[in-house]
């Protein structure tokens, strides 16, 4: 559906050259909700703008629906772009136009018949829950309602791809959740491929199928949401995951690590899926001559999967503790020793 091959993008000025995208290779499958996450300046928006060719790449290929945009004429690119809808962070609505007129605008520009325009606009406003607001103006709407208008407008020409550029970052958490559920509904009912750019891992965790993590113009990690959340491979991914998983060490744990009279056999355990329901800790305590103290713990629900996080302390003979640790290392969990430098 969307593929980037050896993609590079540079921005040149008199003083310097900014290498915004570096050797991007990524494939987004038809029907996916795909998230791209990264901090400001990571290259997320540049990558998104290459999909709808607002930014032509410096080199490499951008393939959309089997067509390499770098090999097309301007007219052919316009044809491809008709199948791509765009949802913006700050809505980009025409304040002097009604809700109806804003949604109708792409159809008017496409010179569709008036009756067909009305039929399509009414259908979309009902779909996004704004059937009673068609004669309102943007200034009369809440932020969430404005974004629903923006989404309806993006869907007007029946695109096969929807690009969302920080579509929820200007909204409060409750409104964000409702907009994300609307996007999920669009994906499921209209079978539209959605590419989401965000700096919020909570957005990714709620509706995305797969995610790519960007840093300094490169993709440093890619996988299913479950893969990236359960076993992040890079420090940047781990930091993003921590914002959702709440696995940062509490101040009380840091104080314990500083104490000189503690055994310091402190470990972090992460459980996934059905493992969160297993009485593994009690089994280990019974199997080996050790006491286990749970210092901290929580369980997070992620797209129907449970993620458990525990910080435990082993108390007992060093040999028995090591036997218990060896046993745990052979289970389907993630075990990591916690040191005084933990953060």
mmCIF file with all atom_site columns, C-alpha atoms in Angstrom, residues 123-331:
data_model
loop_
_atom_site.group_PDB
_atom_site.id
_atom_site.type_symbol
_atom_site.label_atom_id
_atom_site.label_alt_id
_atom_site.label_comp_id
_atom_site.label_asym_id
_atom_site.label_entity_id
_atom_site.label_seq_id
_atom_site.pdbx_PDB_ins_code
_atom_site.Cartn_x
_atom_site.Cartn_y
_atom_site.Cartn_z
_atom_site.occupancy
_atom_site.B_iso_or_equiv
_atom_site.pdbx_formal_charge
_atom_site.auth_seq_id
_atom_site.auth_comp_id
_atom_site.auth_asym_id
_atom_site.auth_atom_id
_atom_site.pdbx_PDB_model_num
ATOM 1   C CA . UNK A 1 123 ? -23.643 10.661  5.076  1.00 0.00 ? 123 UNK A CA 1
ATOM 2   C CA . UNK A 1 124 ? -20.238 11.685  6.485  1.00 0.00 ? 124 UNK A CA 1
ATOM 3   C CA . UNK A 1 125 ? -21.611 14.088  9.104  1.00 0.00 ? 125 UNK A CA 1
ATOM 4   C CA . UNK A 1 126 ? -23.883 11.318  10.368 1.00 0.00 ? 126 UNK A CA 1
ATOM 5   C CA . UNK A 1 127 ? -20.903 8.958   10.448 1.00 0.00 ? 127 UNK A CA 1
ATOM 6   C CA . UNK A 1 128 ? -18.765 11.322  12.559 1.00 0.00 ? 128 UNK A CA 1
ATOM 7   C CA . UNK A 1 129 ? -21.668 12.279  14.834 1.00 0.00 ? 129 UNK A CA 1
ATOM 8   C CA . UNK A 1 130 ? -22.268 15.849  13.629 1.00 0.00 ? 130 UNK A CA 1
ATOM 9   C CA . UNK A 1 131 ? -25.516 15.522  11.686 1.00 0.00 ? 131 UNK A CA 1
ATOM 10  C CA . UNK A 1 132 ? -27.087 18.287  13.813 1.00 0.00 ? 132 UNK A CA 1
ATOM 11  C CA . UNK A 1 133 ? -24.184 20.716  13.275 1.00 0.00 ? 133 UNK A CA 1
ATOM 12  C CA . UNK A 1 134 ? -24.117 21.074  9.478  1.00 0.00 ? 134 UNK A CA 1
ATOM 13  C CA . UNK A 1 135 ? -25.104 24.776  9.596  1.00 0.00 ? 135 UNK A CA 1
ATOM 14  C CA . UNK A 1 136 ? -22.726 25.671  12.450 1.00 0.00 ? 136 UNK A CA 1
ATOM 15  C CA . UNK A 1 137 ? -19.452 27.531  11.952 1.00 0.00 ? 137 UNK A CA 1
ATOM 16  C CA . UNK A 1 138 ? -16.091 26.260  13.286 1.00 0.00 ? 138 UNK A CA 1
ATOM 17  C CA . UNK A 1 139 ? -16.004 28.912  16.029 1.00 0.00 ? 139 UNK A CA 1
ATOM 18  C CA . UNK A 1 140 ? -19.182 27.382  17.473 1.00 0.00 ? 140 UNK A CA 1
ATOM 19  C CA . UNK A 1 141 ? -17.577 23.947  17.837 1.00 0.00 ? 141 UNK A CA 1
ATOM 20  C CA . UNK A 1 142 ? -15.389 22.281  20.452 1.00 0.00 ? 142 UNK A CA 1
ATOM 21  C CA . UNK A 1 143 ? -11.915 21.025  19.556 1.00 0.00 ? 143 UNK A CA 1
ATOM 22  C CA . UNK A 1 144 ? -13.157 17.475  19.223 1.00 0.00 ? 144 UNK A CA 1
ATOM 23  C CA . UNK A 1 145 ? -16.028 18.537  16.971 1.00 0.00 ? 145 UNK A CA 1
ATOM 24  C CA . UNK A 1 146 ? -13.637 20.531  14.781 1.00 0.00 ? 146 UNK A CA 1
ATOM 25  C CA . UNK A 1 147 ? -11.459 17.467  14.359 1.00 0.00 ? 147 UNK A CA 1
ATOM 26  C CA . UNK A 1 148 ? -14.514 15.400  13.428 1.00 0.00 ? 148 UNK A CA 1
ATOM 27  C CA . UNK A 1 149 ? -15.264 17.944  10.707 1.00 0.00 ? 149 UNK A CA 1
ATOM 28  C CA . UNK A 1 150 ? -11.650 17.662  9.544  1.00 0.00 ? 150 UNK A CA 1
ATOM 29  C CA . UNK A 1 151 ? -11.951 13.869  9.422  1.00 0.00 ? 151 UNK A CA 1
ATOM 30  C CA . UNK A 1 152 ? -15.244 14.036  7.508  1.00 0.00 ? 152 UNK A CA 1
ATOM 31  C CA . UNK A 1 153 ? -13.630 16.414  5.009  1.00 0.00 ? 153 UNK A CA 1
ATOM 32  C CA . UNK A 1 154 ? -10.653 14.070  4.600  1.00 0.00 ? 154 UNK A CA 1
ATOM 33  C CA . UNK A 1 155 ? -13.057 11.216  3.804  1.00 0.00 ? 155 UNK A CA 1
ATOM 34  C CA . UNK A 1 156 ? -15.166 13.183  1.312  1.00 0.00 ? 156 UNK A CA 1
ATOM 35  C CA . UNK A 1 157 ? -13.465 11.860  -1.840 1.00 0.00 ? 157 UNK A CA 1
ATOM 36  C CA . UNK A 1 158 ? -13.472 8.255   -0.546 1.00 0.00 ? 158 UNK A CA 1
ATOM 37  C CA . UNK A 1 159 ? -9.685  7.903   -0.155 1.00 0.00 ? 159 UNK A CA 1
ATOM 38  C CA . UNK A 1 160 ? -7.968  4.559   0.340  1.00 0.00 ? 160 UNK A CA 1
ATOM 39  C CA . UNK A 1 161 ? -5.306  6.146   2.608  1.00 0.00 ? 161 UNK A CA 1
ATOM 40  C CA . UNK A 1 162 ? -5.750  8.523   5.535  1.00 0.00 ? 162 UNK A CA 1
ATOM 41  C CA . UNK A 1 163 ? -2.755  10.471  6.842  1.00 0.00 ? 163 UNK A CA 1
ATOM 42  C CA . UNK A 1 164 ? -3.001  11.836  10.390 1.00 0.00 ? 164 UNK A CA 1
ATOM 43  C CA . UNK A 1 165 ? -0.400  14.421  11.401 1.00 0.00 ? 165 UNK A CA 1
ATOM 44  C CA . UNK A 1 166 ? -0.521  14.720  15.218 1.00 0.00 ? 166 UNK A CA 1
ATOM 45  C CA . UNK A 1 167 ? -4.317  14.573  14.851 1.00 0.00 ? 167 UNK A CA 1
ATOM 46  C CA . UNK A 1 168 ? -5.011  14.372  18.597 1.00 0.00 ? 168 UNK A CA 1
ATOM 47  C CA . UNK A 1 169 ? -2.190  16.370  20.191 1.00 0.00 ? 169 UNK A CA 1
ATOM 48  C CA . UNK A 1 170 ? -4.338  19.529  20.502 1.00 0.00 ? 170 UNK A CA 1
ATOM 49  C CA . UNK A 1 171 ? -7.115  17.639  22.319 1.00 0.00 ? 171 UNK A CA 1
ATOM 50  C CA . UNK A 1 172 ? -7.752  16.661  25.932 1.00 0.00 ? 172 UNK A CA 1
ATOM 51  C CA . UNK A 1 173 ? -7.395  12.960  26.888 1.00 0.00 ? 173 UNK A CA 1
ATOM 52  C CA . UNK A 1 174 ? -11.120 12.136  26.821 1.00 0.00 ? 174 UNK A CA 1
ATOM 53  C CA . UNK A 1 175 ? -11.637 13.780  23.438 1.00 0.00 ? 175 UNK A CA 1
ATOM 54  C CA . UNK A 1 176 ? -8.466  12.114  22.141 1.00 0.00 ? 176 UNK A CA 1
ATOM 55  C CA . UNK A 1 177 ? -9.879  8.707   23.024 1.00 0.00 ? 177 UNK A CA 1
ATOM 56  C CA . UNK A 1 178 ? -13.155 9.414   21.200 1.00 0.00 ? 178 UNK A CA 1
ATOM 57  C CA . UNK A 1 179 ? -11.288 10.587  18.074 1.00 0.00 ? 179 UNK A CA 1
ATOM 58  C CA . UNK A 1 180 ? -9.062  7.502   18.127 1.00 0.00 ? 180 UNK A CA 1
ATOM 59  C CA . UNK A 1 181 ? -12.118 5.257   18.345 1.00 0.00 ? 181 UNK A CA 1
ATOM 60  C CA . UNK A 1 182 ? -13.604 7.120   15.371 1.00 0.00 ? 182 UNK A CA 1
ATOM 61  C CA . UNK A 1 183 ? -10.412 6.481   13.380 1.00 0.00 ? 183 UNK A CA 1
ATOM 62  C CA . UNK A 1 184 ? -10.581 2.804   14.317 1.00 0.00 ? 184 UNK A CA 1
ATOM 63  C CA . UNK A 1 185 ? -14.194 2.710   13.123 1.00 0.00 ? 185 UNK A CA 1
ATOM 64  C CA . UNK A 1 186 ? -13.128 4.309   9.825  1.00 0.00 ? 186 UNK A CA 1
ATOM 65  C CA . UNK A 1 187 ? -10.406 1.700   9.388  1.00 0.00 ? 187 UNK A CA 1
ATOM 66  C CA . UNK A 1 188 ? -12.779 -1.184  10.095 1.00 0.00 ? 188 UNK A CA 1
ATOM 67  C CA . UNK A 1 189 ? -15.861 -0.012  8.183  1.00 0.00 ? 189 UNK A CA 1
ATOM 68  C CA . UNK A 1 190 ? -14.293 1.792   5.229  1.00 0.00 ? 190 UNK A CA 1
ATOM 69  C CA . UNK A 1 191 ? -11.198 -0.469  5.031  1.00 0.00 ? 191 UNK A CA 1
ATOM 70  C CA . UNK A 1 192 ? -8.960  2.598   4.856  1.00 0.00 ? 192 UNK A CA 1
ATOM 71  C CA . UNK A 1 193 ? -5.223  2.350   5.550  1.00 0.00 ? 193 UNK A CA 1
ATOM 72  C CA . UNK A 1 194 ? -4.281  4.882   8.246  1.00 0.00 ? 194 UNK A CA 1
ATOM 73  C CA . UNK A 1 195 ? -0.798  6.295   8.780  1.00 0.00 ? 195 UNK A CA 1
ATOM 74  C CA . UNK A 1 196 ? -0.501  8.171   12.079 1.00 0.00 ? 196 UNK A CA 1
ATOM 75  C CA . UNK A 1 197 ? 2.302   10.534  13.051 1.00 0.00 ? 197 UNK A CA 1
ATOM 76  C CA . UNK A 1 198 ? 2.506   11.181  16.785 1.00 0.00 ? 198 UNK A CA 1
ATOM 77  C CA . UNK A 1 199 ? 4.830   11.849  19.706 1.00 0.00 ? 199 UNK A CA 1
ATOM 78  C CA . UNK A 1 200 ? 2.404   10.170  22.123 1.00 0.00 ? 200 UNK A CA 1
ATOM 79  C CA . UNK A 1 201 ? 2.892   6.437   22.651 1.00 0.00 ? 201 UNK A CA 1
ATOM 80  C CA . UNK A 1 202 ? -0.553  6.253   24.262 1.00 0.00 ? 202 UNK A CA 1
ATOM 81  C CA . UNK A 1 203 ? -2.057  7.016   20.843 1.00 0.00 ? 203 UNK A CA 1
ATOM 82  C CA . UNK A 1 204 ? -0.091  4.150   19.309 1.00 0.00 ? 204 UNK A CA 1
ATOM 83  C CA . UNK A 1 205 ? -1.040  1.774   22.104 1.00 0.00 ? 205 UNK A CA 1
ATOM 84  C CA . UNK A 1 206 ? -4.760  2.437   21.716 1.00 0.00 ? 206 UNK A CA 1
ATOM 85  C CA . UNK A 1 207 ? -5.383  1.717   18.029 1.00 0.00 ? 207 UNK A CA 1
ATOM 86  C CA . UNK A 1 208 ? -2.247  0.987   15.976 1.00 0.00 ? 208 UNK A CA 1
ATOM 87  C CA . UNK A 1 209 ? -1.412  -2.448  14.550 1.00 0.00 ? 209 UNK A CA 1
ATOM 88  C CA . UNK A 1 210 ? 2.283   -1.723  14.024 1.00 0.00 ? 210 UNK A CA 1
ATOM 89  C CA . UNK A 1 211 ? 4.635   1.096   14.938 1.00 0.00 ? 211 UNK A CA 1
ATOM 90  C CA . UNK A 1 212 ? 7.950   2.525   13.759 1.00 0.00 ? 212 UNK A CA 1
ATOM 91  C CA . UNK A 1 213 ? 10.171  4.563   16.088 1.00 0.00 ? 213 UNK A CA 1
ATOM 92  C CA . UNK A 1 214 ? 12.124  7.409   14.502 1.00 0.00 ? 214 UNK A CA 1
ATOM 93  C CA . UNK A 1 215 ? 15.187  9.261   15.738 1.00 0.00 ? 215 UNK A CA 1
ATOM 94  C CA . UNK A 1 216 ? 17.443  11.757  13.931 1.00 0.00 ? 216 UNK A CA 1
ATOM 95  C CA . UNK A 1 217 ? 15.867  11.021  10.541 1.00 0.00 ? 217 UNK A CA 1
ATOM 96  C CA . UNK A 1 218 ? 16.185  7.247   10.824 1.00 0.00 ? 218 UNK A CA 1
ATOM 97  C CA . UNK A 1 219 ? 13.821  4.409   11.661 1.00 0.00 ? 219 UNK A CA 1
ATOM 98  C CA . UNK A 1 220 ? 15.490  2.745   14.621 1.00 0.00 ? 220 UNK A CA 1
ATOM 99  C CA . UNK A 1 221 ? 12.820  0.183   15.478 1.00 0.00 ? 221 UNK A CA 1
ATOM 100 C CA . UNK A 1 222 ? 9.706   -1.307  13.875 1.00 0.00 ? 222 UNK A CA 1
ATOM 101 C CA . UNK A 1 223 ? 7.308   -4.051  14.901 1.00 0.00 ? 223 UNK A CA 1
ATOM 102 C CA . UNK A 1 224 ? 3.823   -4.865  16.102 1.00 0.00 ? 224 UNK A CA 1
ATOM 103 C CA . UNK A 1 225 ? 2.607   -2.795  19.020 1.00 0.00 ? 225 UNK A CA 1
ATOM 104 C CA . UNK A 1 226 ? 2.860   -5.893  21.218 1.00 0.00 ? 226 UNK A CA 1
ATOM 105 C CA . UNK A 1 227 ? 6.470   -6.561  20.130 1.00 0.00 ? 227 UNK A CA 1
ATOM 106 C CA . UNK A 1 228 ? 7.658   -3.010  20.724 1.00 0.00 ? 228 UNK A CA 1
ATOM 107 C CA . UNK A 1 229 ? 5.866   -2.684  24.064 1.00 0.00 ? 229 UNK A CA 1
ATOM 108 C CA . UNK A 1 230 ? 6.935   -6.072  25.384 1.00 0.00 ? 230 UNK A CA 1
ATOM 109 C CA . UNK A 1 231 ? 10.576  -5.968  24.242 1.00 0.00 ? 231 UNK A CA 1
ATOM 110 C CA . UNK A 1 232 ? 11.730  -2.513  23.124 1.00 0.00 ? 232 UNK A CA 1
ATOM 111 C CA . UNK A 1 233 ? 15.165  -2.822  21.502 1.00 0.00 ? 233 UNK A CA 1
ATOM 112 C CA . UNK A 1 234 ? 16.321  0.797   21.699 1.00 0.00 ? 234 UNK A CA 1
ATOM 113 C CA . UNK A 1 235 ? 16.564  3.323   24.510 1.00 0.00 ? 235 UNK A CA 1
ATOM 114 C CA . UNK A 1 236 ? 14.259  5.743   22.681 1.00 0.00 ? 236 UNK A CA 1
ATOM 115 C CA . UNK A 1 237 ? 11.584  3.080   22.248 1.00 0.00 ? 237 UNK A CA 1
ATOM 116 C CA . UNK A 1 238 ? 11.958  2.103   25.910 1.00 0.00 ? 238 UNK A CA 1
ATOM 117 C CA . UNK A 1 239 ? 11.360  5.704   26.985 1.00 0.00 ? 239 UNK A CA 1
ATOM 118 C CA . UNK A 1 240 ? 8.236   5.965   24.851 1.00 0.00 ? 240 UNK A CA 1
ATOM 119 C CA . UNK A 1 241 ? 6.919   2.644   26.173 1.00 0.00 ? 241 UNK A CA 1
ATOM 120 C CA . UNK A 1 242 ? 7.541   3.780   29.766 1.00 0.00 ? 242 UNK A CA 1
ATOM 121 C CA . UNK A 1 243 ? 5.107   6.685   29.293 1.00 0.00 ? 243 UNK A CA 1
ATOM 122 C CA . UNK A 1 244 ? 2.314   4.135   28.879 1.00 0.00 ? 244 UNK A CA 1
ATOM 123 C CA . UNK A 1 245 ? 3.520   1.186   30.933 1.00 0.00 ? 245 UNK A CA 1
ATOM 124 C CA . UNK A 1 246 ? 4.302   3.184   34.102 1.00 0.00 ? 246 UNK A CA 1
ATOM 125 C CA . UNK A 1 247 ? 7.437   1.129   34.766 1.00 0.00 ? 247 UNK A CA 1
ATOM 126 C CA . UNK A 1 248 ? 9.594   3.948   36.083 1.00 0.00 ? 248 UNK A CA 1
ATOM 127 C CA . UNK A 1 249 ? 11.132  3.195   39.471 1.00 0.00 ? 249 UNK A CA 1
ATOM 128 C CA . UNK A 1 250 ? 9.372   5.034   42.318 1.00 0.00 ? 250 UNK A CA 1
ATOM 129 C CA . UNK A 1 251 ? 11.531  7.214   44.623 1.00 0.00 ? 251 UNK A CA 1
ATOM 130 C CA . UNK A 1 252 ? 11.075  4.656   47.423 1.00 0.00 ? 252 UNK A CA 1
ATOM 131 C CA . UNK A 1 253 ? 12.795  1.976   45.310 1.00 0.00 ? 253 UNK A CA 1
ATOM 132 C CA . UNK A 1 254 ? 15.698  4.312   44.573 1.00 0.00 ? 254 UNK A CA 1
ATOM 133 C CA . UNK A 1 255 ? 16.110  4.913   48.298 1.00 0.00 ? 255 UNK A CA 1
ATOM 134 C CA . UNK A 1 256 ? 16.192  1.164   48.950 1.00 0.00 ? 256 UNK A CA 1
ATOM 135 C CA . UNK A 1 257 ? 18.925  0.756   46.340 1.00 0.00 ? 257 UNK A CA 1
ATOM 136 C CA . UNK A 1 258 ? 21.022  3.365   48.126 1.00 0.00 ? 258 UNK A CA 1
ATOM 137 C CA . UNK A 1 259 ? 20.756  1.646   51.510 1.00 0.00 ? 259 UNK A CA 1
ATOM 138 C CA . UNK A 1 260 ? 23.932  -0.154  52.531 1.00 0.00 ? 260 UNK A CA 1
ATOM 139 C CA . UNK A 1 261 ? 22.251  -2.819  54.652 1.00 0.00 ? 261 UNK A CA 1
ATOM 140 C CA . UNK A 1 262 ? 20.101  -4.356  51.899 1.00 0.00 ? 262 UNK A CA 1
ATOM 141 C CA . UNK A 1 263 ? 20.979  -7.488  49.960 1.00 0.00 ? 263 UNK A CA 1
ATOM 142 C CA . UNK A 1 264 ? 20.663  -5.608  46.668 1.00 0.00 ? 264 UNK A CA 1
ATOM 143 C CA . UNK A 1 265 ? 19.224  -8.727  44.985 1.00 0.00 ? 265 UNK A CA 1
ATOM 144 C CA . UNK A 1 266 ? 16.530  -6.588  43.405 1.00 0.00 ? 266 UNK A CA 1
ATOM 145 C CA . UNK A 1 267 ? 15.062  -7.458  39.998 1.00 0.00 ? 267 UNK A CA 1
ATOM 146 C CA . UNK A 1 268 ? 12.435  -6.161  37.619 1.00 0.00 ? 268 UNK A CA 1
ATOM 147 C CA . UNK A 1 269 ? 10.091  -8.737  36.084 1.00 0.00 ? 269 UNK A CA 1
ATOM 148 C CA . UNK A 1 270 ? 7.805   -8.086  33.122 1.00 0.00 ? 270 UNK A CA 1
ATOM 149 C CA . UNK A 1 271 ? 4.937   -10.453 32.352 1.00 0.00 ? 271 UNK A CA 1
ATOM 150 C CA . UNK A 1 272 ? 2.921   -10.557 29.140 1.00 0.00 ? 272 UNK A CA 1
ATOM 151 C CA . UNK A 1 273 ? -0.523  -11.911 28.305 1.00 0.00 ? 273 UNK A CA 1
ATOM 152 C CA . UNK A 1 274 ? -1.556  -14.992 30.312 1.00 0.00 ? 274 UNK A CA 1
ATOM 153 C CA . UNK A 1 275 ? 1.706   -14.855 32.270 1.00 0.00 ? 275 UNK A CA 1
ATOM 154 C CA . UNK A 1 276 ? 0.159   -12.074 34.387 1.00 0.00 ? 276 UNK A CA 1
ATOM 155 C CA . UNK A 1 277 ? -2.283  -14.661 35.758 1.00 0.00 ? 277 UNK A CA 1
ATOM 156 C CA . UNK A 1 278 ? 0.421   -17.201 36.697 1.00 0.00 ? 278 UNK A CA 1
ATOM 157 C CA . UNK A 1 279 ? 1.416   -17.515 40.410 1.00 0.00 ? 279 UNK A CA 1
ATOM 158 C CA . UNK A 1 280 ? 5.081   -17.565 39.389 1.00 0.00 ? 280 UNK A CA 1
ATOM 159 C CA . UNK A 1 281 ? 6.451   -15.643 42.370 1.00 0.00 ? 281 UNK A CA 1
ATOM 160 C CA . UNK A 1 282 ? 4.829   -17.928 44.936 1.00 0.00 ? 282 UNK A CA 1
ATOM 161 C CA . UNK A 1 283 ? 6.022   -20.960 42.959 1.00 0.00 ? 283 UNK A CA 1
ATOM 162 C CA . UNK A 1 284 ? 9.635   -19.735 43.088 1.00 0.00 ? 284 UNK A CA 1
ATOM 163 C CA . UNK A 1 285 ? 9.408   -19.009 46.826 1.00 0.00 ? 285 UNK A CA 1
ATOM 164 C CA . UNK A 1 286 ? 8.165   -22.549 47.435 1.00 0.00 ? 286 UNK A CA 1
ATOM 165 C CA . UNK A 1 287 ? 10.625  -24.206 45.055 1.00 0.00 ? 287 UNK A CA 1
ATOM 166 C CA . UNK A 1 288 ? 13.750  -22.504 46.424 1.00 0.00 ? 288 UNK A CA 1
ATOM 167 C CA . UNK A 1 289 ? 14.865  -21.538 49.903 1.00 0.00 ? 289 UNK A CA 1
ATOM 168 C CA . UNK A 1 290 ? 14.350  -17.812 49.373 1.00 0.00 ? 290 UNK A CA 1
ATOM 169 C CA . UNK A 1 291 ? 11.970  -15.128 50.534 1.00 0.00 ? 291 UNK A CA 1
ATOM 170 C CA . UNK A 1 292 ? 10.625  -12.736 47.924 1.00 0.00 ? 292 UNK A CA 1
ATOM 171 C CA . UNK A 1 293 ? 9.416   -9.243  48.730 1.00 0.00 ? 293 UNK A CA 1
ATOM 172 C CA . UNK A 1 294 ? 7.337   -7.366  46.141 1.00 0.00 ? 294 UNK A CA 1
ATOM 173 C CA . UNK A 1 295 ? 8.515   -3.757  46.307 1.00 0.00 ? 295 UNK A CA 1
ATOM 174 C CA . UNK A 1 296 ? 6.411   -2.387  43.455 1.00 0.00 ? 296 UNK A CA 1
ATOM 175 C CA . UNK A 1 297 ? 3.948   -3.712  40.889 1.00 0.00 ? 297 UNK A CA 1
ATOM 176 C CA . UNK A 1 298 ? 1.246   -2.867  38.360 1.00 0.00 ? 298 UNK A CA 1
ATOM 177 C CA . UNK A 1 299 ? -0.661  -4.367  35.434 1.00 0.00 ? 299 UNK A CA 1
ATOM 178 C CA . UNK A 1 300 ? -1.435  -2.417  32.254 1.00 0.00 ? 300 UNK A CA 1
ATOM 179 C CA . UNK A 1 301 ? -4.047  -3.424  29.679 1.00 0.00 ? 301 UNK A CA 1
ATOM 180 C CA . UNK A 1 302 ? -2.964  -2.937  26.059 1.00 0.00 ? 302 UNK A CA 1
ATOM 181 C CA . UNK A 1 303 ? -5.290  -3.833  23.175 1.00 0.00 ? 303 UNK A CA 1
ATOM 182 C CA . UNK A 1 304 ? -6.679  -6.806  25.084 1.00 0.00 ? 304 UNK A CA 1
ATOM 183 C CA . UNK A 1 305 ? -3.236  -7.950  26.312 1.00 0.00 ? 305 UNK A CA 1
ATOM 184 C CA . UNK A 1 306 ? -2.111  -7.648  29.925 1.00 0.00 ? 306 UNK A CA 1
ATOM 185 C CA . UNK A 1 307 ? 1.369   -6.351  30.746 1.00 0.00 ? 307 UNK A CA 1
ATOM 186 C CA . UNK A 1 308 ? 2.576   -6.880  34.322 1.00 0.00 ? 308 UNK A CA 1
ATOM 187 C CA . UNK A 1 309 ? 5.523   -5.082  35.889 1.00 0.00 ? 309 UNK A CA 1
ATOM 188 C CA . UNK A 1 310 ? 7.024   -6.115  39.242 1.00 0.00 ? 310 UNK A CA 1
ATOM 189 C CA . UNK A 1 311 ? 10.059  -5.058  41.222 1.00 0.00 ? 311 UNK A CA 1
ATOM 190 C CA . UNK A 1 312 ? 11.033  -7.785  43.707 1.00 0.00 ? 312 UNK A CA 1
ATOM 191 C CA . UNK A 1 313 ? 13.793  -8.389  46.232 1.00 0.00 ? 313 UNK A CA 1
ATOM 192 C CA . UNK A 1 314 ? 15.262  -11.829 46.886 1.00 0.00 ? 314 UNK A CA 1
ATOM 193 C CA . UNK A 1 315 ? 16.292  -12.502 50.491 1.00 0.00 ? 315 UNK A CA 1
ATOM 194 C CA . UNK A 1 316 ? 18.311  -15.581 51.381 1.00 0.00 ? 316 UNK A CA 1
ATOM 195 C CA . UNK A 1 317 ? 21.481  -17.522 50.636 1.00 0.00 ? 317 UNK A CA 1
ATOM 196 C CA . UNK A 1 318 ? 23.367  -16.332 47.548 1.00 0.00 ? 318 UNK A CA 1
ATOM 197 C CA . UNK A 1 319 ? 23.397  -19.812 45.999 1.00 0.00 ? 319 UNK A CA 1
ATOM 198 C CA . UNK A 1 320 ? 19.645  -20.263 46.460 1.00 0.00 ? 320 UNK A CA 1
ATOM 199 C CA . UNK A 1 321 ? 18.988  -16.784 45.104 1.00 0.00 ? 321 UNK A CA 1
ATOM 200 C CA . UNK A 1 322 ? 21.035  -17.573 41.999 1.00 0.00 ? 322 UNK A CA 1
ATOM 201 C CA . UNK A 1 323 ? 19.138  -20.853 41.519 1.00 0.00 ? 323 UNK A CA 1
ATOM 202 C CA . UNK A 1 324 ? 15.840  -18.949 41.706 1.00 0.00 ? 324 UNK A CA 1
ATOM 203 C CA . UNK A 1 325 ? 17.108  -16.379 39.184 1.00 0.00 ? 325 UNK A CA 1
ATOM 204 C CA . UNK A 1 326 ? 18.280  -19.127 36.814 1.00 0.00 ? 326 UNK A CA 1
ATOM 205 C CA . UNK A 1 327 ? 14.838  -20.729 37.044 1.00 0.00 ? 327 UNK A CA 1
ATOM 206 C CA . UNK A 1 328 ? 13.081  -17.451 36.249 1.00 0.00 ? 328 UNK A CA 1
ATOM 207 C CA . UNK A 1 329 ? 15.388  -16.859 33.272 1.00 0.00 ? 329 UNK A CA 1
ATOM 208 C CA . UNK A 1 330 ? 13.986  -20.032 31.693 1.00 0.00 ? 330 UNK A CA 1
ATOM 209 C CA . UNK A 1 331 ? 10.381  -18.824 31.993 1.00 0.00 ? 331 UNK A CA 1
#
